[in-house]
Amino acid sequence: MTELAAASDISPADAVRALGLARMRAIATGLLGLMALVFVAASLLQRHWPAFAYVRAFGEAGMVGACADWFAVTALFRRPFGLPIPHTGIIPRNKARIGEALGGFIADNFLTERVLEEKLRQLEVARWGGDWLRRPKNARRLAERLAGAAPKLLSSLPPGAVGDLLGSAALAVARATPAGPAASKVLAALWSEGRAQPLFERALDWLGDYLASHEEAIRTQVSEHSYSWLPKWVDRILADKLIHGLVQTLGEMRDPQHPWRRELAARVEDYIARLGADPDLQARAEAYKLRLLADASLRGQVAEVWSGLETRVGTELTENPADLAGPLERAILALGNWLAGDAQAQAQLNARARQLVSGVIAPRRRQIGVFVAQVVASWDARSVVDKLELQVGRDLQYIRINGTLVGGLVGVIIFAAARALGLD
């Protein structure tokens, strides 16, 4: 087994390859030993049985073939027996050139715009991603990893970085979103199907409670603003009538069919429709939005809110990182189901992926090739040898085995031919 296989950080796949390489080495070396035994035994037996000369020739030629192929295979990765034999240790002596060739091969055959776009069209990245994300096992594993990495990521960022990023993103989205149509959609969603009615009834309850708790203040205001010649007991009666009338009106407005309530609904619906279609009203809404976003006090309040959220989220994640896994898993599953079922979204995301490839990866394929070459060149010679030998060493041991058997057969043929021609 190679030194790499003995390393503590070897991957499971490399461990399997190392065991396979060690096994094939043992078989090839054992076959060489077997040829040596055949040669010795046949040499002794041919004294009594001349036919064993053919077996002796097979063993002799098999040993030669086994030794020659062992030398050839070993010379690829290192110097046999550590001797400075010319043209040995080919891979470690040429690792820089191998890295350049590998980088150029990847750049020219895998990272061209045509190849990448064709492969992306075949893969259907968005649909594949949706199918992968909506599998509960994948969503759970991804959520757990993201939740585990979140505290470390947040702690590594400068203070306020997340808040600044989210705040800037929110302001950018707000500036780019037309205020009128967006407000129209939000209000329509809140108002439709009676979603706003509980809020309206809650407001009626709040007004009723307010009147009940401020009756004396209302009587005082009525008395101060009535005619000075009216007696105080008249002011009190007027105030009680006013309070009673207001409370009774509020109670009546709890009925969805109350005329005032129906009129209010009609006005709200008309305003929502105008927000989505009236250019003048949309222009006023847009101007108000821009003034609001330009307000320094608002920006300060937003930054303060984001900062508080960042601190709270960071503390919660540090103390209870597993609490984030559940919501993340549900969000990932929802995202996967949306991607898998929305053909239009798939087409848009696939188009964006192809644009990304065309605009970012393909134009920089040469730099990527150079990066690959630099990575290979930065490896030490032992690392290069170990990595390549684990990948192809097992197959190269078959060369030794084949060389032993083929060499033996060729040796027999040559020996038989020499005898037939009277050359021995």
Short mmCIF file of C-alpha atoms in Angstrom, two decimals:
data_model
loop_
_atom_site.label_atom_id
_atom_site.label_comp_id
_atom_site.label_asym_id
_atom_site.label_seq_id
_atom_site.Cartn_x
_atom_site.Cartn_y
_atom_site.Cartn_z
CA MET A 1 0.00 0.00 0.00
CA THR A 2 1.28 3.45 -0.87
CA GLU A 3 2.14 6.14 1.63
CA LEU A 4 -0.96 8.01 0.49
CA ALA A 5 -3.13 5.06 1.42
CA ALA A 6 -1.61 5.12 4.91
CA ALA A 7 -2.39 8.81 5.40
CA SER A 8 -5.05 9.63 7.96
CA ASP A 9 -6.88 12.07 5.67
CA ILE A 10 -7.31 9.68 2.74
CA SER A 11 -10.82 9.63 1.29
CA PRO A 12 -12.90 6.43 1.33
CA ALA A 13 -12.74 6.18 -2.46
CA ASP A 14 -8.94 6.49 -2.44
CA ALA A 15 -8.73 3.90 0.34
CA VAL A 16 -10.59 1.43 -1.88
CA ARG A 17 -8.28 2.25 -4.81
CA ALA A 18 -5.20 1.79 -2.59
CA LEU A 19 -6.37 -1.65 -1.50
CA GLY A 20 -7.04 -2.64 -5.10
CA LEU A 21 -3.60 -1.40 -6.18
CA ALA A 22 -1.87 -3.32 -3.36
CA ARG A 23 -3.76 -6.48 -4.29
CA MET A 24 -2.85 -6.24 -7.99
CA ARG A 25 0.80 -5.53 -7.12
CA ALA A 26 0.86 -8.65 -4.97
CA ILE A 27 -0.63 -10.73 -7.81
CA ALA A 28 1.85 -9.38 -10.41
CA THR A 29 4.83 -9.89 -8.09
CA GLY A 30 3.56 -13.32 -7.10
CA LEU A 31 3.33 -14.27 -10.77
CA LEU A 32 6.99 -13.25 -11.21
CA GLY A 33 7.88 -15.48 -8.26
CA LEU A 34 5.87 -18.32 -9.82
CA MET A 35 7.80 -17.95 -13.10
CA ALA A 36 11.05 -18.19 -11.13
CA LEU A 37 9.87 -21.40 -9.44
CA VAL A 38 8.77 -22.82 -12.82
CA PHE A 39 12.19 -22.00 -14.28
CA VAL A 40 14.09 -23.67 -11.42
CA ALA A 41 11.85 -26.76 -11.35
CA ALA A 42 11.91 -27.21 -15.14
CA SER A 43 15.72 -26.82 -15.19
CA LEU A 44 16.00 -29.71 -12.73
CA LEU A 45 13.41 -31.89 -14.39
CA GLN A 46 14.65 -31.51 -17.97
CA ARG A 47 17.73 -33.59 -17.05
CA HIS A 48 15.42 -36.59 -16.83
CA TRP A 49 12.61 -35.45 -19.11
CA PRO A 50 13.88 -33.29 -22.03
CA ALA A 51 10.36 -32.04 -22.83
CA PHE A 52 10.58 -29.84 -19.74
CA ALA A 53 12.94 -27.65 -21.75
CA TYR A 54 9.83 -25.97 -23.20
CA VAL A 55 8.52 -25.32 -19.70
CA ARG A 56 11.92 -23.95 -18.73
CA ALA A 57 11.82 -21.60 -21.74
CA PHE A 58 8.32 -20.45 -20.71
CA GLY A 59 9.46 -19.69 -17.14
CA GLU A 60 12.64 -17.98 -18.29
CA ALA A 61 10.89 -15.74 -20.82
CA GLY A 62 8.08 -15.05 -18.31
CA MET A 63 10.61 -13.78 -15.78
CA VAL A 64 12.19 -11.54 -18.42
CA GLY A 65 8.81 -10.16 -19.46
CA ALA A 66 7.74 -9.62 -15.84
CA CYS A 67 10.96 -7.79 -14.95
CA ALA A 68 10.87 -5.65 -18.10
CA ASP A 69 7.26 -4.56 -17.53
CA TRP A 70 7.90 -3.98 -13.82
CA PHE A 71 10.72 -1.65 -14.82
CA ALA A 72 8.54 0.13 -17.39
CA VAL A 73 5.63 0.64 -14.97
CA THR A 74 7.88 1.70 -12.10
CA ALA A 75 9.84 4.11 -14.29
CA LEU A 76 6.66 6.09 -14.90
CA PHE A 77 6.33 7.05 -11.22
CA ARG A 78 9.80 6.78 -9.68
CA ARG A 79 13.38 5.66 -10.22
CA PRO A 80 13.66 1.85 -9.89
CA PHE A 81 15.60 1.02 -6.70
CA GLY A 82 16.36 4.76 -6.43
CA LEU A 83 19.05 4.48 -9.12
CA PRO A 84 19.61 7.53 -11.39
CA ILE A 85 18.72 5.63 -14.54
CA PRO A 86 18.03 7.95 -17.50
CA HIS A 87 14.39 8.44 -18.55
CA THR A 88 12.93 7.12 -15.30
CA GLY A 89 10.70 8.93 -12.80
CA ILE A 90 8.92 10.40 -15.84
CA ILE A 91 5.84 11.80 -14.09
CA PRO A 92 7.53 13.62 -11.17
CA ARG A 93 10.17 15.08 -13.52
CA ASN A 94 7.51 16.40 -15.90
CA LYS A 95 4.69 17.37 -13.54
CA ALA A 96 4.76 21.03 -14.66
CA ARG A 97 4.40 19.99 -18.30
CA ILE A 98 1.67 17.50 -17.35
CA GLY A 99 -0.21 20.27 -15.53
CA GLU A 100 0.01 22.58 -18.55
CA ALA A 101 -1.20 19.81 -20.86
CA LEU A 102 -4.06 18.96 -18.50
CA GLY A 103 -5.11 22.60 -18.17
CA GLY A 104 -5.00 23.10 -21.94
CA PHE A 105 -6.97 19.91 -22.51
CA ILE A 106 -9.71 21.00 -20.10
CA ALA A 107 -9.87 24.51 -21.57
CA ASP A 108 -10.04 23.31 -25.17
CA ASN A 109 -12.35 20.32 -24.73
CA PHE A 110 -14.61 21.08 -21.77
CA LEU A 111 -14.90 24.84 -21.29
CA THR A 112 -15.66 26.13 -24.78
CA GLU A 113 -18.88 28.08 -25.12
CA ARG A 114 -20.38 25.56 -27.55
CA VAL A 115 -19.63 22.54 -25.36
CA LEU A 116 -20.84 24.17 -22.15
CA GLU A 117 -24.08 25.49 -23.67
CA GLU A 118 -24.83 22.14 -25.30
CA LYS A 119 -24.23 20.33 -22.02
CA LEU A 120 -26.44 22.79 -20.11
CA ARG A 121 -29.22 22.27 -22.64
CA GLN A 122 -28.96 18.53 -22.10
CA LEU A 123 -28.86 18.80 -18.33
CA GLU A 124 -31.85 21.16 -17.93
CA VAL A 125 -30.21 22.61 -14.82
CA ALA A 126 -33.35 24.20 -13.36
CA ARG A 127 -35.52 21.09 -13.65
CA TRP A 128 -32.72 18.88 -12.35
CA GLY A 129 -32.17 21.29 -9.44
CA GLY A 130 -35.89 21.36 -8.65
CA ASP A 131 -36.12 17.56 -8.68
CA TRP A 132 -33.07 17.33 -6.43
CA LEU A 133 -34.23 19.99 -3.96
CA ARG A 134 -37.75 18.62 -3.53
CA ARG A 135 -36.50 15.26 -2.32
CA PRO A 136 -36.92 15.29 1.49
CA LYS A 137 -33.60 13.55 2.12
CA ASN A 138 -31.67 16.08 0.03
CA ALA A 139 -33.55 19.05 1.48
CA ARG A 140 -32.90 17.84 5.03
CA ARG A 141 -29.20 17.25 4.42
CA LEU A 142 -28.74 20.65 2.72
CA ALA A 143 -30.69 22.45 5.45
CA GLU A 144 -28.61 20.84 8.19
CA ARG A 145 -25.37 21.81 6.48
CA LEU A 146 -26.51 25.40 5.89
CA ALA A 147 -27.74 25.71 9.47
CA GLY A 148 -24.44 24.34 10.76
CA ALA A 149 -22.40 26.72 8.62
CA ALA A 150 -24.51 29.83 9.31
CA PRO A 151 -23.07 30.73 12.76
CA LYS A 152 -19.48 30.43 11.53
CA LEU A 153 -20.29 32.45 8.41
CA LEU A 154 -21.97 35.21 10.38
CA SER A 155 -19.15 35.36 12.92
CA SER A 156 -16.57 35.67 10.13
CA LEU A 157 -18.29 38.68 8.55
CA PRO A 158 -17.49 42.24 9.66
CA PRO A 159 -19.99 43.72 12.17
CA GLY A 160 -22.99 45.11 10.33
CA ALA A 161 -22.11 43.44 7.03
CA VAL A 162 -25.29 41.39 6.83
CA GLY A 163 -27.41 44.36 7.83
CA ASP A 164 -25.75 46.58 5.24
CA LEU A 165 -26.15 43.94 2.57
CA LEU A 166 -29.81 43.23 3.31
CA GLY A 167 -30.59 46.92 3.74
CA SER A 168 -28.93 47.84 0.46
CA ALA A 169 -30.70 44.99 -1.30
CA ALA A 170 -34.06 46.01 0.16
CA LEU A 171 -33.57 49.66 -0.85
CA ALA A 172 -32.45 48.62 -4.34
CA VAL A 173 -35.53 46.44 -4.77
CA ALA A 174 -37.76 49.22 -3.44
CA ARG A 175 -36.29 51.75 -5.90
CA ALA A 176 -36.66 49.38 -8.85
CA THR A 177 -40.23 48.38 -8.00
CA PRO A 178 -42.98 50.77 -9.28
CA ALA A 179 -44.79 52.00 -6.18
CA GLY A 180 -48.32 52.28 -7.62
CA PRO A 181 -48.76 48.82 -9.16
CA ALA A 182 -46.95 47.15 -6.25
CA ALA A 183 -49.12 48.91 -3.66
CA SER A 184 -52.23 48.06 -5.70
CA LYS A 185 -51.36 44.36 -5.69
CA VAL A 186 -50.56 44.33 -1.98
CA LEU A 187 -53.75 46.17 -1.03
CA ALA A 188 -55.84 43.98 -3.35
CA ALA A 189 -54.39 40.86 -1.72
CA LEU A 190 -55.14 42.25 1.76
CA TRP A 191 -58.63 43.44 0.87
CA SER A 192 -59.81 40.51 -1.25
CA GLU A 193 -61.84 37.64 0.20
CA GLY A 194 -62.49 39.55 3.42
CA ARG A 195 -58.91 39.41 4.71
CA ALA A 196 -59.09 43.03 5.90
CA GLN A 197 -62.46 42.65 7.62
CA PRO A 198 -61.08 41.27 10.91
CA LEU A 199 -58.71 44.26 11.05
CA PHE A 200 -61.62 46.63 10.40
CA GLU A 201 -63.70 45.03 13.16
CA ARG A 202 -60.71 45.15 15.48
CA ALA A 203 -60.43 48.88 14.76
CA LEU A 204 -64.12 49.31 15.66
CA ASP A 205 -63.53 47.50 18.95
CA TRP A 206 -60.54 49.70 19.67
CA LEU A 207 -62.56 52.88 18.99
CA GLY A 208 -65.38 51.65 21.23
CA ASP A 209 -62.93 50.90 24.05
CA TYR A 210 -61.31 54.30 23.56
CA LEU A 211 -64.64 56.13 23.83
CA ALA A 212 -65.59 54.13 26.94
CA SER A 213 -62.32 54.95 28.69
CA HIS A 214 -62.39 58.69 27.78
CA GLU A 215 -66.01 59.61 28.47
CA GLU A 216 -65.09 62.23 31.04
CA ALA A 217 -62.57 63.85 28.67
CA ILE A 218 -65.25 64.01 25.96
CA ARG A 219 -67.72 65.66 28.39
CA THR A 220 -65.06 68.21 29.31
CA GLN A 221 -64.39 69.04 25.65
CA VAL A 222 -68.14 69.40 24.94
CA SER A 223 -68.56 71.70 27.93
CA GLU A 224 -65.57 73.87 26.93
CA HIS A 225 -66.78 74.30 23.35
CA SER A 226 -70.53 74.79 24.00
CA TYR A 227 -72.27 78.11 24.51
CA SER A 228 -71.41 79.79 27.77
CA TRP A 229 -75.06 80.56 28.53
CA LEU A 230 -76.01 76.83 28.47
CA PRO A 231 -76.24 75.18 31.88
CA LYS A 232 -73.66 72.52 32.69
CA TRP A 233 -76.31 69.81 33.04
CA VAL A 234 -77.31 70.47 29.42
CA ASP A 235 -73.68 70.09 28.33
CA ARG A 236 -73.57 66.76 30.16
CA ILE A 237 -76.73 65.54 28.39
CA LEU A 238 -75.33 66.57 25.00
CA ALA A 239 -72.04 64.82 25.73
CA ASP A 240 -73.79 61.62 26.83
CA LYS A 241 -75.96 61.69 23.71
CA LEU A 242 -72.85 62.13 21.55
CA ILE A 243 -70.98 59.29 23.24
CA HIS A 244 -74.02 57.00 23.08
CA GLY A 245 -74.58 57.82 19.41
CA LEU A 246 -70.96 57.12 18.51
CA VAL A 247 -70.91 53.79 20.39
CA GLN A 248 -74.21 52.76 18.79
CA THR A 249 -72.91 53.68 15.31
CA LEU A 250 -69.74 51.69 15.86
CA GLY A 251 -71.79 48.69 16.91
CA GLU A 252 -74.02 48.96 13.86
CA MET A 253 -70.98 49.15 11.57
CA ARG A 254 -69.99 45.62 12.62
CA ASP A 255 -72.69 44.50 10.18
CA PRO A 256 -70.96 43.90 6.78
CA GLN A 257 -74.07 45.26 5.02
CA HIS A 258 -74.06 48.58 6.86
CA PRO A 259 -74.30 51.41 4.27
CA TRP A 260 -71.28 53.26 5.61
CA ARG A 261 -69.23 50.07 5.55
CA ARG A 262 -70.31 49.25 2.01
CA GLU A 263 -69.46 52.79 0.92
CA LEU A 264 -66.03 52.50 2.53
CA ALA A 265 -65.43 49.19 0.74
CA ALA A 266 -66.41 50.75 -2.59
CA ARG A 267 -64.03 53.67 -2.05
CA VAL A 268 -61.16 51.36 -1.05
CA GLU A 269 -61.69 49.13 -4.09
CA ASP A 270 -61.85 52.15 -6.37
CA TYR A 271 -58.60 53.48 -4.90
CA ILE A 272 -56.89 50.10 -5.35
CA ALA A 273 -57.98 49.98 -9.00
CA ARG A 274 -56.77 53.55 -9.59
CA LEU A 275 -53.37 52.76 -8.05
CA GLY A 276 -52.93 50.05 -10.66
CA ALA A 277 -54.17 52.04 -13.67
CA ASP A 278 -54.18 55.81 -13.05
CA PRO A 279 -50.87 57.35 -14.28
CA ASP A 280 -51.30 60.51 -12.18
CA LEU A 281 -51.93 58.59 -8.98
CA GLN A 282 -49.03 56.26 -9.80
CA ALA A 283 -46.73 59.24 -10.35
CA ARG A 284 -47.70 60.69 -6.96
CA ALA A 285 -47.12 57.31 -5.30
CA GLU A 286 -43.71 57.00 -6.99
CA ALA A 287 -42.71 60.51 -5.92
CA TYR A 288 -43.76 59.80 -2.35
CA LYS A 289 -41.78 56.53 -2.41
CA LEU A 290 -38.63 58.30 -3.60
CA ARG A 291 -38.98 61.02 -0.95
CA LEU A 292 -39.43 58.35 1.68
CA LEU A 293 -36.37 56.38 0.54
CA ALA A 294 -34.28 59.56 0.45
CA ASP A 295 -35.20 60.43 4.03
CA ALA A 296 -32.03 60.17 6.14
CA SER A 297 -33.97 59.39 9.31
CA LEU A 298 -35.71 56.47 7.57
CA ARG A 299 -32.38 55.09 6.35
CA GLY A 300 -31.03 55.34 9.88
CA GLN A 301 -34.04 53.54 11.30
CA VAL A 302 -33.75 50.79 8.65
CA ALA A 303 -30.04 50.37 9.44
CA GLU A 304 -30.84 50.18 13.16
CA VAL A 305 -33.53 47.56 12.55
CA TRP A 306 -31.20 45.47 10.35
CA SER A 307 -28.42 45.76 12.94
CA GLY A 308 -30.73 44.58 15.69
CA LEU A 309 -31.97 41.70 13.56
CA GLU A 310 -28.41 40.71 12.69
CA THR A 311 -27.39 40.66 16.35
CA ARG A 312 -30.46 38.72 17.38
CA VAL A 313 -30.19 36.24 14.51
CA GLY A 314 -26.48 35.74 15.14
CA THR A 315 -27.10 35.06 18.85
CA GLU A 316 -29.96 32.68 18.15
CA LEU A 317 -27.98 30.77 15.52
CA THR A 318 -24.94 30.49 17.76
CA GLU A 319 -26.98 29.17 20.68
CA ASN A 320 -29.49 27.07 18.72
CA PRO A 321 -28.23 26.38 15.18
CA ALA A 322 -30.60 23.40 14.83
CA ASP A 323 -33.61 25.74 15.11
CA LEU A 324 -32.78 27.08 11.65
CA ALA A 325 -32.73 23.65 10.00
CA GLY A 326 -36.50 23.11 10.09
CA PRO A 327 -37.52 26.39 8.40
CA LEU A 328 -34.66 26.02 5.92
CA GLU A 329 -35.79 22.51 5.01
CA ARG A 330 -39.35 23.69 4.39
CA ALA A 331 -38.08 26.60 2.28
CA ILE A 332 -35.83 24.30 0.24
CA LEU A 333 -38.69 21.84 -0.36
CA ALA A 334 -40.96 24.69 -1.44
CA LEU A 335 -38.27 26.02 -3.77
CA GLY A 336 -37.76 22.56 -5.26
CA ASN A 337 -41.48 22.02 -5.83
CA TRP A 338 -41.77 25.43 -7.46
CA LEU A 339 -38.81 24.83 -9.76
CA ALA A 340 -39.96 21.33 -10.70
CA GLY A 341 -43.48 22.45 -11.54
CA ASP A 342 -43.00 25.85 -13.18
CA ALA A 343 -41.92 25.41 -16.81
CA GLN A 344 -41.61 29.16 -17.37
CA ALA A 345 -39.31 29.55 -14.37
CA GLN A 346 -37.24 26.61 -15.59
CA ALA A 347 -36.83 28.19 -19.02
CA GLN A 348 -35.80 31.53 -17.50
CA LEU A 349 -33.29 29.98 -15.10
CA ASN A 350 -31.82 27.75 -17.81
CA ALA A 351 -31.42 30.80 -20.04
CA ARG A 352 -29.70 32.69 -17.19
CA ALA A 353 -27.39 29.72 -16.57
CA ARG A 354 -26.39 29.65 -20.25
CA GLN A 355 -25.82 33.41 -20.16
CA LEU A 356 -23.63 32.98 -17.07
CA VAL A 357 -21.59 30.31 -18.81
CA SER A 358 -21.26 32.34 -22.00
CA GLY A 359 -20.38 35.55 -20.18
CA VAL A 360 -18.24 34.32 -17.29
CA ILE A 361 -16.83 30.81 -17.66
CA ALA A 362 -16.18 30.39 -21.39
CA PRO A 363 -14.30 33.71 -21.86
CA ARG A 364 -12.05 32.77 -18.95
CA ARG A 365 -11.36 29.19 -19.94
CA ARG A 366 -7.68 29.97 -20.55
CA GLN A 367 -7.33 31.40 -17.06
CA ILE A 368 -9.04 28.29 -15.69
CA GLY A 369 -6.59 26.11 -17.65
CA VAL A 370 -3.67 28.11 -16.25
CA PHE A 371 -5.13 27.73 -12.76
CA VAL A 372 -5.27 23.93 -13.19
CA ALA A 373 -1.67 23.93 -14.40
CA GLN A 374 -0.57 26.04 -11.42
CA VAL A 375 -2.36 23.73 -8.97
CA VAL A 376 -0.64 20.67 -10.44
CA ALA A 377 2.72 22.48 -10.49
CA SER A 378 2.28 23.42 -6.82
CA TRP A 379 1.91 19.79 -5.76
CA ASP A 380 5.02 18.09 -4.53
CA ALA A 381 6.30 15.22 -6.67
CA ARG A 382 5.16 12.57 -4.17
CA SER A 383 1.59 13.94 -4.21
CA VAL A 384 1.45 13.85 -8.01
CA VAL A 385 2.80 10.29 -8.08
CA ASP A 386 0.40 9.10 -5.37
CA LYS A 387 -2.66 10.73 -6.95
CA LEU A 388 -1.96 9.37 -10.43
CA GLU A 389 -0.84 5.97 -9.22
CA LEU A 390 -4.04 5.51 -7.24
CA GLN A 391 -6.05 6.32 -10.35
CA VAL A 392 -4.22 4.18 -12.92
CA GLY A 393 -1.78 2.00 -10.96
CA ARG A 394 -4.17 -0.93 -10.66
CA ASP A 395 -4.61 -1.09 -14.44
CA LEU A 396 -0.86 -0.80 -14.95
CA GLN A 397 -0.36 -3.94 -12.84
CA TYR A 398 -2.30 -5.81 -15.52
CA ILE A 399 0.49 -4.79 -17.91
CA ARG A 400 2.94 -6.61 -15.65
CA ILE A 401 0.70 -9.69 -15.53
CA ASN A 402 0.12 -9.68 -19.28
CA GLY A 403 3.82 -9.08 -19.90
CA THR A 404 4.70 -12.11 -17.79
CA LEU A 405 2.28 -14.46 -19.58
CA VAL A 406 2.85 -13.07 -23.09
CA GLY A 407 6.62 -13.08 -22.51
CA GLY A 408 6.45 -16.73 -21.46
CA LEU A 409 4.42 -17.71 -24.54
CA VAL A 410 6.74 -15.77 -26.87
CA GLY A 411 9.73 -17.46 -25.19
CA VAL A 412 8.24 -20.91 -25.87
CA ILE A 413 7.56 -19.99 -29.51
CA ILE A 414 11.11 -18.69 -30.01
CA PHE A 415 12.59 -21.79 -28.30
CA ALA A 416 10.47 -24.15 -30.43
CA ALA A 417 11.36 -22.29 -33.63
CA ALA A 418 15.07 -22.36 -32.75
CA ARG A 419 14.90 -26.12 -32.19
CA ALA A 420 12.99 -26.66 -35.38
CA LEU A 421 15.62 -24.72 -37.31
CA GLY A 422 18.48 -26.46 -35.51
CA LEU A 423 19.69 -23.22 -33.92
CA ASP A 424 19.82 -24.37 -30.29
#
